[in-house]
PDB file of C-alpha atoms and ligand atoms in Angstrom:
ATOM      1  CA  UNK A  18     -66.605 -97.246 -19.782  1.00 68.00           C
ATOM      2  CA  UNK A  19     -66.441-100.600 -18.017  1.00 86.00           C
ATOM      3  CA  UNK A  20     -68.615-103.187 -19.704  1.00 96.00           C
ATOM      4  CA  UNK A  21     -69.683-106.152 -17.613  1.00 97.00           C
ATOM      5  CA  UNK A  22     -71.220-109.453 -18.661  1.00 98.00           C
ATOM      6  CA  UNK A  23     -74.973-109.044 -19.150  1.00 98.00           C
ATOM      7  CA  UNK A  24     -74.730-105.293 -19.885  1.00 98.00           C
ATOM      8  CA  UNK A  25     -76.329-103.926 -23.052  1.00 98.00           C
ATOM      9  CA  UNK A  26     -73.390-102.813 -25.218  1.00 98.00           C
ATOM     10  CA  UNK A  27     -73.315 -99.237 -26.527  1.00 98.00           C
ATOM     11  CA  UNK A  28     -74.336 -98.387 -30.082  1.00 98.00           C
ATOM     12  CA  UNK A  29     -72.030 -96.319 -32.313  1.00 98.00           C
ATOM     13  CA  UNK A  30     -71.554 -95.112 -35.865  1.00 98.00           C
ATOM     14  CA  UNK A  31     -68.083 -95.374 -37.324  1.00 98.00           C
ATOM     15  CA  UNK A  32     -66.235 -95.607 -40.640  1.00 98.00           C
ATOM     16  CA  UNK A  33     -64.963 -98.996 -41.792  1.00 98.00           C
ATOM     17  CA  UNK A  34     -63.270-100.792 -44.668  1.00 98.00           C
ATOM     18  CA  UNK A  35     -66.819-101.314 -46.036  1.00 98.00           C
ATOM     19  CA  UNK A  36     -68.116 -97.757 -45.479  1.00 98.00           C
ATOM     20  CA  UNK A  37     -69.921 -96.209 -42.520  1.00 98.00           C
ATOM     21  CA  UNK A  38     -71.432 -98.675 -40.047  1.00 98.00           C
ATOM     22  CA  UNK A  39     -74.193 -98.006 -37.520  1.00 98.00           C
ATOM     23  CA  UNK A  40     -73.509-100.855 -35.171  1.00 98.00           C
ATOM     24  CA  UNK A  41     -77.010-101.834 -33.989  1.00 98.00           C
ATOM     25  CA  UNK A  42     -78.411-101.608 -37.542  1.00 98.00           C
ATOM     26  CA  UNK A  43     -75.479-103.573 -38.952  1.00 98.00           C
ATOM     27  CA  UNK A  44     -75.830-106.291 -36.265  1.00 98.00           C
ATOM     28  CA  UNK A  45     -79.597-106.667 -36.732  1.00 98.00           C
ATOM     29  CA  UNK A  46     -80.783-109.823 -34.932  1.00 98.00           C
ATOM     30  CA  UNK A  47     -77.437-111.592 -35.217  1.00 98.00           C
ATOM     31  CA  UNK A  48     -74.886-112.337 -32.558  1.00 98.00           C
ATOM     32  CA  UNK A  49     -71.653-110.384 -33.023  1.00 99.00           C
ATOM     33  CA  UNK A  50     -67.965-110.938 -32.336  1.00 99.00           C
ATOM     34  CA  UNK A  51     -66.294-107.515 -32.130  1.00 99.00           C
ATOM     35  CA  UNK A  52     -62.515-107.766 -31.820  1.00 98.00           C
ATOM     36  CA  UNK A  53     -59.742-105.198 -31.798  1.00 98.00           C
ATOM     37  CA  UNK A  54     -56.115-105.467 -32.887  1.00 98.00           C
ATOM     38  CA  UNK A  55     -53.233-103.022 -32.376  1.00 98.00           C
ATOM     39  CA  UNK A  56     -52.425-101.891 -35.906  1.00 98.00           C
ATOM     40  CA  UNK A  57     -52.557-102.638 -39.623  1.00 98.00           C
ATOM     41  CA  UNK A  58     -49.492-104.061 -41.377  1.00 98.00           C
ATOM     42  CA  UNK A  59     -48.293-105.921 -38.285  1.00 98.00           C
ATOM     43  CA  UNK A  60     -47.440-109.626 -38.270  1.00 98.00           C
ATOM     44  CA  UNK A  61     -49.617-111.167 -35.529  1.00 98.00           C
ATOM     45  CA  UNK A  62     -52.638-109.117 -36.613  1.00 98.00           C
ATOM     46  CA  UNK A  63     -52.178-110.269 -40.213  1.00 98.00           C
ATOM     47  CA  UNK A  64     -52.390-113.928 -39.143  1.00 98.00           C
ATOM     48  CA  UNK A  65     -55.386-113.270 -36.872  1.00 98.00           C
ATOM     49  CA  UNK A  66     -57.490-111.459 -39.475  1.00 98.00           C
ATOM     50  CA  UNK A  67     -56.680-114.176 -42.007  1.00 98.00           C
ATOM     51  CA  UNK A  68     -57.789-116.879 -39.560  1.00 98.00           C
ATOM     52  CA  UNK A  69     -61.102-115.087 -38.926  1.00 98.00           C
ATOM     53  CA  UNK A  70     -61.745-114.862 -42.690  1.00 98.00           C
ATOM     54  CA  UNK A  71     -61.151-118.606 -43.055  1.00 98.00           C
ATOM     55  CA  UNK A  72     -63.489-119.302 -40.101  1.00 98.00           C
ATOM     56  CA  UNK A  73     -66.265-117.019 -41.396  1.00 98.00           C
ATOM     57  CA  UNK A  74     -68.470-119.972 -42.520  1.00 98.00           C
ATOM     58  CA  UNK A  75     -68.308-121.315 -38.938  1.00 98.00           C
ATOM     59  CA  UNK A  76     -69.455-117.945 -37.554  1.00 98.00           C
ATOM     60  CA  UNK A  77     -72.208-117.790 -40.216  1.00 98.00           C
ATOM     61  CA  UNK A  78     -73.475-121.257 -39.208  1.00 98.00           C
ATOM     62  CA  UNK A  79     -73.970-119.992 -35.655  1.00 98.00           C
ATOM     63  CA  UNK A  80     -75.734-116.764 -36.728  1.00 98.00           C
ATOM     64  CA  UNK A  81     -72.741-114.625 -35.732  1.00 98.00           C
ATOM     65  CA  UNK A  82     -71.374-111.578 -37.590  1.00 98.00           C
ATOM     66  CA  UNK A  83     -67.728-110.658 -37.122  1.00 98.00           C
ATOM     67  CA  UNK A  84     -66.240-107.169 -37.135  1.00 99.00           C
ATOM     68  CA  UNK A  85     -62.646-106.093 -36.458  1.00 98.00           C
ATOM     69  CA  UNK A  86     -61.339-102.733 -35.241  1.00 98.00           C
ATOM     70  CA  UNK A  87     -58.155-100.738 -34.990  1.00 98.00           C
ATOM     71  CA  UNK A  88     -57.361 -97.028 -34.862  1.00 98.00           C
ATOM     72  CA  UNK A  89     -56.015 -96.986 -38.450  1.00 98.00           C
ATOM     73  CA  UNK A  90     -58.075 -95.346 -41.188  1.00 98.00           C
ATOM     74  CA  UNK A  91     -60.232 -97.081 -43.813  1.00 98.00           C
ATOM     75  CA  UNK A  92     -57.712 -96.539 -46.638  1.00 98.00           C
ATOM     76  CA  UNK A  93     -55.024 -98.242 -44.551  1.00 98.00           C
ATOM     77  CA  UNK A  94     -57.381-101.167 -43.827  1.00 98.00           C
ATOM     78  CA  UNK A  95     -58.164-101.563 -47.529  1.00 98.00           C
ATOM     79  CA  UNK A  96     -54.461-101.634 -48.419  1.00 98.00           C
ATOM     80  CA  UNK A  97     -53.672-104.117 -45.677  1.00 98.00           C
ATOM     81  CA  UNK A  98     -56.529-106.452 -46.684  1.00 98.00           C
ATOM     82  CA  UNK A  99     -54.607-107.098 -49.920  1.00 98.00           C
ATOM     83  CA  UNK A 100     -51.622-108.310 -47.869  1.00 98.00           C
ATOM     84  CA  UNK A 101     -53.826-110.466 -45.614  1.00 98.00           C
ATOM     85  CA  UNK A 102     -55.484-112.095 -48.616  1.00 98.00           C
ATOM     86  CA  UNK A 103     -52.137-112.710 -50.294  1.00 98.00           C
ATOM     87  CA  UNK A 104     -50.185-114.039 -47.315  1.00 98.00           C
ATOM     88  CA  UNK A 105     -52.958-115.923 -45.468  1.00 98.00           C
ATOM     89  CA  UNK A 106     -54.464-117.484 -48.611  1.00 97.00           C
ATOM     90  CA  UNK A 107     -57.961-116.175 -47.933  1.00 98.00           C
ATOM     91  CA  UNK A 108     -60.324-113.298 -48.699  1.00 98.00           C
ATOM     92  CA  UNK A 109     -61.217-110.939 -45.876  1.00 98.00           C
ATOM     93  CA  UNK A 110     -65.005-111.100 -45.860  1.00 96.00           C
ATOM     94  CA  UNK A 111     -66.031-108.878 -42.930  1.00 98.00           C
ATOM     95  CA  UNK A 112     -65.619-105.168 -42.090  1.00 98.00           C
ATOM     96  CA  UNK A 113     -62.739-103.599 -40.178  1.00 98.00           C
ATOM     97  CA  UNK A 114     -63.772-100.512 -38.205  1.00 98.00           C
ATOM     98  CA  UNK A 115     -61.549 -97.472 -38.756  1.00 98.00           C
ATOM     99  CA  UNK A 116     -61.589 -95.989 -35.266  1.00 98.00           C
ATOM    100  CA  UNK A 117     -59.243 -93.090 -35.961  1.00 98.00           C
ATOM    101  CA  UNK A 118     -60.929 -90.806 -33.399  1.00 98.00           C
ATOM    102  CA  UNK A 119     -60.939 -93.691 -30.850  1.00 98.00           C
ATOM    103  CA  UNK A 120     -64.682 -93.273 -30.310  1.00 98.00           C
ATOM    104  CA  UNK A 121     -65.409 -97.009 -30.176  1.00 98.00           C
ATOM    105  CA  UNK A 122     -62.130 -97.899 -28.466  1.00 98.00           C
ATOM    106  CA  UNK A 123     -62.988 -95.543 -25.618  1.00 97.00           C
ATOM    107  CA  UNK A 124     -66.630 -96.689 -25.418  1.00 97.00           C
ATOM    108  CA  UNK A 125     -65.510-100.328 -25.126  1.00 98.00           C
ATOM    109  CA  UNK A 126     -62.297 -99.643 -23.144  1.00 97.00           C
ATOM    110  CA  UNK A 127     -60.009-101.226 -25.727  1.00 98.00           C
ATOM    111  CA  UNK A 128     -56.972 -99.029 -25.049  1.00 97.00           C
ATOM    112  CA  UNK A 129     -54.915 -99.998 -21.993  1.00 97.00           C
ATOM    113  CA  UNK A 130     -52.134 -97.371 -21.969  1.00 96.00           C
ATOM    114  CA  UNK A 131     -49.969 -99.143 -19.410  1.00 97.00           C
ATOM    115  CA  UNK A 132     -49.764-102.122 -21.782  1.00 97.00           C
ATOM    116  CA  UNK A 133     -49.755-100.393 -25.185  1.00 96.00           C
ATOM    117  CA  UNK A 134     -49.966 -96.643 -25.497  1.00 94.00           C
ATOM    118  CA  UNK A 135     -52.540 -95.094 -27.888  1.00 96.00           C
ATOM    119  CA  UNK A 136     -53.306 -98.354 -29.707  1.00 97.00           C
ATOM    120  CA  UNK A 137     -56.013-100.923 -29.116  1.00 98.00           C
ATOM    121  CA  UNK A 138     -54.920-104.212 -27.594  1.00 97.00           C
ATOM    122  CA  UNK A 139     -56.531-107.546 -28.468  1.00 98.00           C
ATOM    123  CA  UNK A 140     -60.022-107.253 -26.971  1.00 98.00           C
ATOM    124  CA  UNK A 141     -62.879-109.624 -27.821  1.00 98.00           C
ATOM    125  CA  UNK A 142     -66.587-109.054 -27.194  1.00 98.00           C
ATOM    126  CA  UNK A 143     -69.196-111.734 -27.824  1.00 98.00           C
ATOM    127  CA  UNK A 144     -72.569-109.953 -28.041  1.00 98.00           C
ATOM    128  CA  UNK A 145     -75.882-111.777 -28.327  1.00 98.00           C
ATOM    129  CA  UNK A 146     -78.913-110.951 -30.460  1.00 98.00           C
ATOM    130  CA  UNK A 147     -80.321-108.742 -27.640  1.00 98.00           C
ATOM    131  CA  UNK A 148     -77.053-106.697 -27.714  1.00 98.00           C
ATOM    132  CA  UNK A 149     -76.068-108.118 -24.331  1.00 98.00           C
ATOM    133  CA  UNK A 150     -72.398-108.739 -23.602  1.00 98.00           C
ATOM    134  CA  UNK A 151     -71.874-112.491 -23.102  1.00 98.00           C
ATOM    135  CA  UNK A 152     -68.074-112.755 -23.001  1.00 98.00           C
ATOM    136  CA  UNK A 153     -65.124-110.399 -23.010  1.00 98.00           C
ATOM    137  CA  UNK A 154     -61.420-111.105 -22.868  1.00 97.00           C
ATOM    138  CA  UNK A 155     -58.270-109.140 -23.488  1.00 97.00           C
ATOM    139  CA  UNK A 156     -54.949-110.404 -24.791  1.00 98.00           C
ATOM    140  CA  UNK A 157     -51.683-108.493 -25.004  1.00 97.00           C
ATOM    141  CA  UNK A 158     -50.436-107.194 -28.358  1.00 97.00           C
ATOM    142  CA  UNK A 159     -47.787-109.899 -28.666  1.00 97.00           C
ATOM    143  CA  UNK A 160     -50.126-112.911 -28.302  1.00 98.00           C
ATOM    144  CA  UNK A 161     -52.385-113.996 -31.145  1.00 98.00           C
ATOM    145  CA  UNK A 162     -55.798-115.258 -30.083  1.00 98.00           C
ATOM    146  CA  UNK A 163     -57.386-118.689 -30.605  1.00 98.00           C
ATOM    147  CA  UNK A 164     -60.555-118.027 -32.614  1.00 98.00           C
ATOM    148  CA  UNK A 165     -61.590-121.681 -32.367  1.00 98.00           C
ATOM    149  CA  UNK A 166     -61.917-121.075 -28.624  1.00 98.00           C
ATOM    150  CA  UNK A 167     -64.260-118.168 -29.408  1.00 98.00           C
ATOM    151  CA  UNK A 168     -66.424-120.515 -31.512  1.00 98.00           C
ATOM    152  CA  UNK A 169     -66.384-123.045 -28.647  1.00 98.00           C
ATOM    153  CA  UNK A 170     -67.675-120.390 -26.219  1.00 98.00           C
ATOM    154  CA  UNK A 171     -70.418-119.366 -28.672  1.00 98.00           C
ATOM    155  CA  UNK A 172     -71.499-123.016 -28.909  1.00 98.00           C
ATOM    156  CA  UNK A 173     -71.604-123.253 -25.121  1.00 98.00           C
ATOM    157  CA  UNK A 174     -73.582-120.003 -24.708  1.00 98.00           C
ATOM    158  CA  UNK A 175     -76.096-120.978 -27.384  1.00 98.00           C
ATOM    159  CA  UNK A 176     -76.534-124.444 -25.825  1.00 98.00           C
ATOM    160  CA  UNK A 177     -77.300-122.813 -22.482  1.00 97.00           C
ATOM    161  CA  UNK A 178     -79.793-120.410 -24.066  1.00 97.00           C
ATOM    162  CA  UNK A 179     -81.552-123.075 -26.126  1.00 97.00           C
ATOM    163  CA  UNK A 180     -81.300-126.228 -23.997  1.00 97.00           C
ATOM    164  CA  UNK A 181     -80.546-125.215 -20.379  1.00 96.00           C
ATOM    165  CA  UNK A 182     -77.273-127.084 -20.232  1.00 98.00           C
ATOM    166  CA  UNK A 183     -73.849-125.779 -19.244  1.00 98.00           C
ATOM    167  CA  UNK A 184     -70.542-127.174 -20.521  1.00 98.00           C
ATOM    168  CA  UNK A 185     -67.852-128.709 -18.305  1.00 98.00           C
ATOM    169  CA  UNK A 186     -64.088-128.236 -18.329  1.00 98.00           C
ATOM    170  CA  UNK A 187     -62.460-128.629 -21.753  1.00 98.00           C
ATOM    171  CA  UNK A 188     -65.842-129.428 -23.323  1.00 98.00           C
ATOM    172  CA  UNK A 189     -65.840-129.939 -27.081  1.00 96.00           C
ATOM    173  CA  UNK A 190     -68.788-130.073 -29.469  1.00 96.00           C
ATOM    174  CA  UNK A 191     -70.366-133.530 -29.078  1.00 97.00           C
ATOM    175  CA  UNK A 192     -69.223-134.129 -25.490  1.00 98.00           C
ATOM    176  CA  UNK A 193     -71.654-134.613 -22.620  1.00 98.00           C
ATOM    177  CA  UNK A 194     -73.074-131.463 -21.004  1.00 98.00           C
ATOM    178  CA  UNK A 195     -74.099-130.477 -17.482  1.00 98.00           C
ATOM    179  CA  UNK A 196     -77.748-129.834 -16.613  1.00 97.00           C
ATOM    180  CA  UNK A 197     -78.063-126.340 -15.099  1.00 96.00           C
ATOM    181  CA  UNK A 198     -78.565-126.514 -11.299  1.00 94.00           C
ATOM    182  CA  UNK A 199     -81.837-124.529 -11.396  1.00 94.00           C
ATOM    183  CA  UNK A 200     -83.637-127.395 -13.193  1.00 95.00           C
ATOM    184  CA  UNK A 201     -84.866-129.759 -10.492  1.00 93.00           C
ATOM    185  CA  UNK A 202     -88.389-130.990 -11.309  1.00 94.00           C
ATOM    186  CA  UNK A 203     -88.072-134.677 -12.371  1.00 93.00           C
ATOM    187  CA  UNK A 204     -90.958-134.314 -14.867  1.00 94.00           C
ATOM    188  CA  UNK A 205     -89.273-131.315 -16.522  1.00 94.00           C
ATOM    189  CA  UNK A 206     -85.949-133.174 -16.590  1.00 95.00           C
ATOM    190  CA  UNK A 207     -87.596-136.159 -18.305  1.00 94.00           C
ATOM    191  CA  UNK A 208     -89.219-133.934 -20.888  1.00 94.00           C
ATOM    192  CA  UNK A 209     -86.151-131.764 -21.578  1.00 95.00           C
ATOM    193  CA  UNK A 210     -83.597-134.564 -21.656  1.00 96.00           C
ATOM    194  CA  UNK A 211     -85.230-137.546 -23.388  1.00 95.00           C
ATOM    195  CA  UNK A 212     -81.795-139.173 -23.837  1.00 95.00           C
ATOM    196  CA  UNK A 213     -81.606-139.380 -20.042  1.00 96.00           C
ATOM    197  CA  UNK A 214     -78.958-138.184 -17.619  1.00 96.00           C
ATOM    198  CA  UNK A 215     -76.511-139.508 -15.062  1.00 97.00           C
ATOM    199  CA  UNK A 216     -76.644-138.114 -11.553  1.00 96.00           C
ATOM    200  CA  UNK A 217     -73.024-138.189 -10.346  1.00 97.00           C
ATOM    201  CA  UNK A 218     -74.026-135.965  -7.402  1.00 96.00           C
ATOM    202  CA  UNK A 219     -77.367-134.196  -6.925  1.00 93.00           C
ATOM    203  CA  UNK A 220     -75.670-131.013  -8.226  1.00 95.00           C
ATOM    204  CA  UNK A 221     -73.643-132.732 -10.994  1.00 97.00           C
ATOM    205  CA  UNK A 222     -75.896-134.244 -13.653  1.00 97.00           C
ATOM    206  CA  UNK A 223     -74.453-135.169 -17.048  1.00 98.00           C
ATOM    207  CA  UNK A 224     -76.504-135.550 -20.224  1.00 98.00           C
ATOM    208  CA  UNK A 225     -75.656-136.152 -23.893  1.00 98.00           C
ATOM    209  CA  UNK A 226     -75.416-132.905 -25.859  1.00 98.00           C
ATOM    210  CA  UNK A 227     -79.104-132.117 -26.536  1.00 96.00           C
ATOM    211  CA  UNK A 228     -78.765-130.813 -30.104  1.00 95.00           C
ATOM    212  CA  UNK A 229     -76.810-133.828 -31.434  1.00 93.00           C
TER     213      UNK A 229
HETATM  214  C1  LIG B 303     -48.384-107.726 -34.255  1.00 75.44           C
HETATM  215  O1  LIG B 303     -49.514-107.740 -34.735  1.00 75.44           O
HETATM  216  O2  LIG B 303     -47.520-108.486 -34.658  1.00 75.44           O
HETATM  217  C2  LIG B 303     -48.043-106.812 -33.124  1.00 75.44           C
HETATM  218  C3  LIG B 303     -48.651-105.573 -33.019  1.00 75.44           C
HETATM  219  C4  LIG B 303     -48.310-104.720 -31.987  1.00 75.44           C
HETATM  220  C5  LIG B 303     -47.350-105.106 -31.066  1.00 75.44           C
HETATM  221  C6  LIG B 303     -46.756-106.364 -31.163  1.00 75.44           C
HETATM  222  C7  LIG B 303     -47.106-107.210 -32.200  1.00 75.44           C
END
């Protein structure tokens, strides 16, 4: 199944390192980062899952639940978690889906056989509280992902939802934002952006980050 931005993501029930998970029920009203990795007991994956555990408070702050997935079984995940905790100096504090029958991998198109046969590659799905897909990207098995970039995208998406600003190239939390082009009424602009804005061009209007 090809999932496109804005689509409602499919629900599923699957086993995990924390028991059976019904995805929609588990997600509740939270945002979700669902990410796959190729296999348990592999080096890059070990560093990635450790990094996500260390970043969990940052995901919590943004109202985001995290959930990992590979096609290994739950017993394998539980054994591997011990290694992740030991080597990455952390405690894995989120579930890892055990997608042995590839039900979720197929639903979300996480297996790309011409890149890596029969195993999930490094897919990421950012899903909002309405279960809408807001970002997806796919990395090859040999390249570990930057989970701080995923947090940066969540910040940008939530700023757009809550304050009608977009974020420019290389934006970091605290930098100026861009007012979305659809906002034109000067009275609305004054009300929404009390800190003011700079009109570089009629279509390029910069304003201090509204929630700072
Ligand atoms: C890894 O996690 O290190 C890895 C997994 C599959 C292929 C290549 C690297």
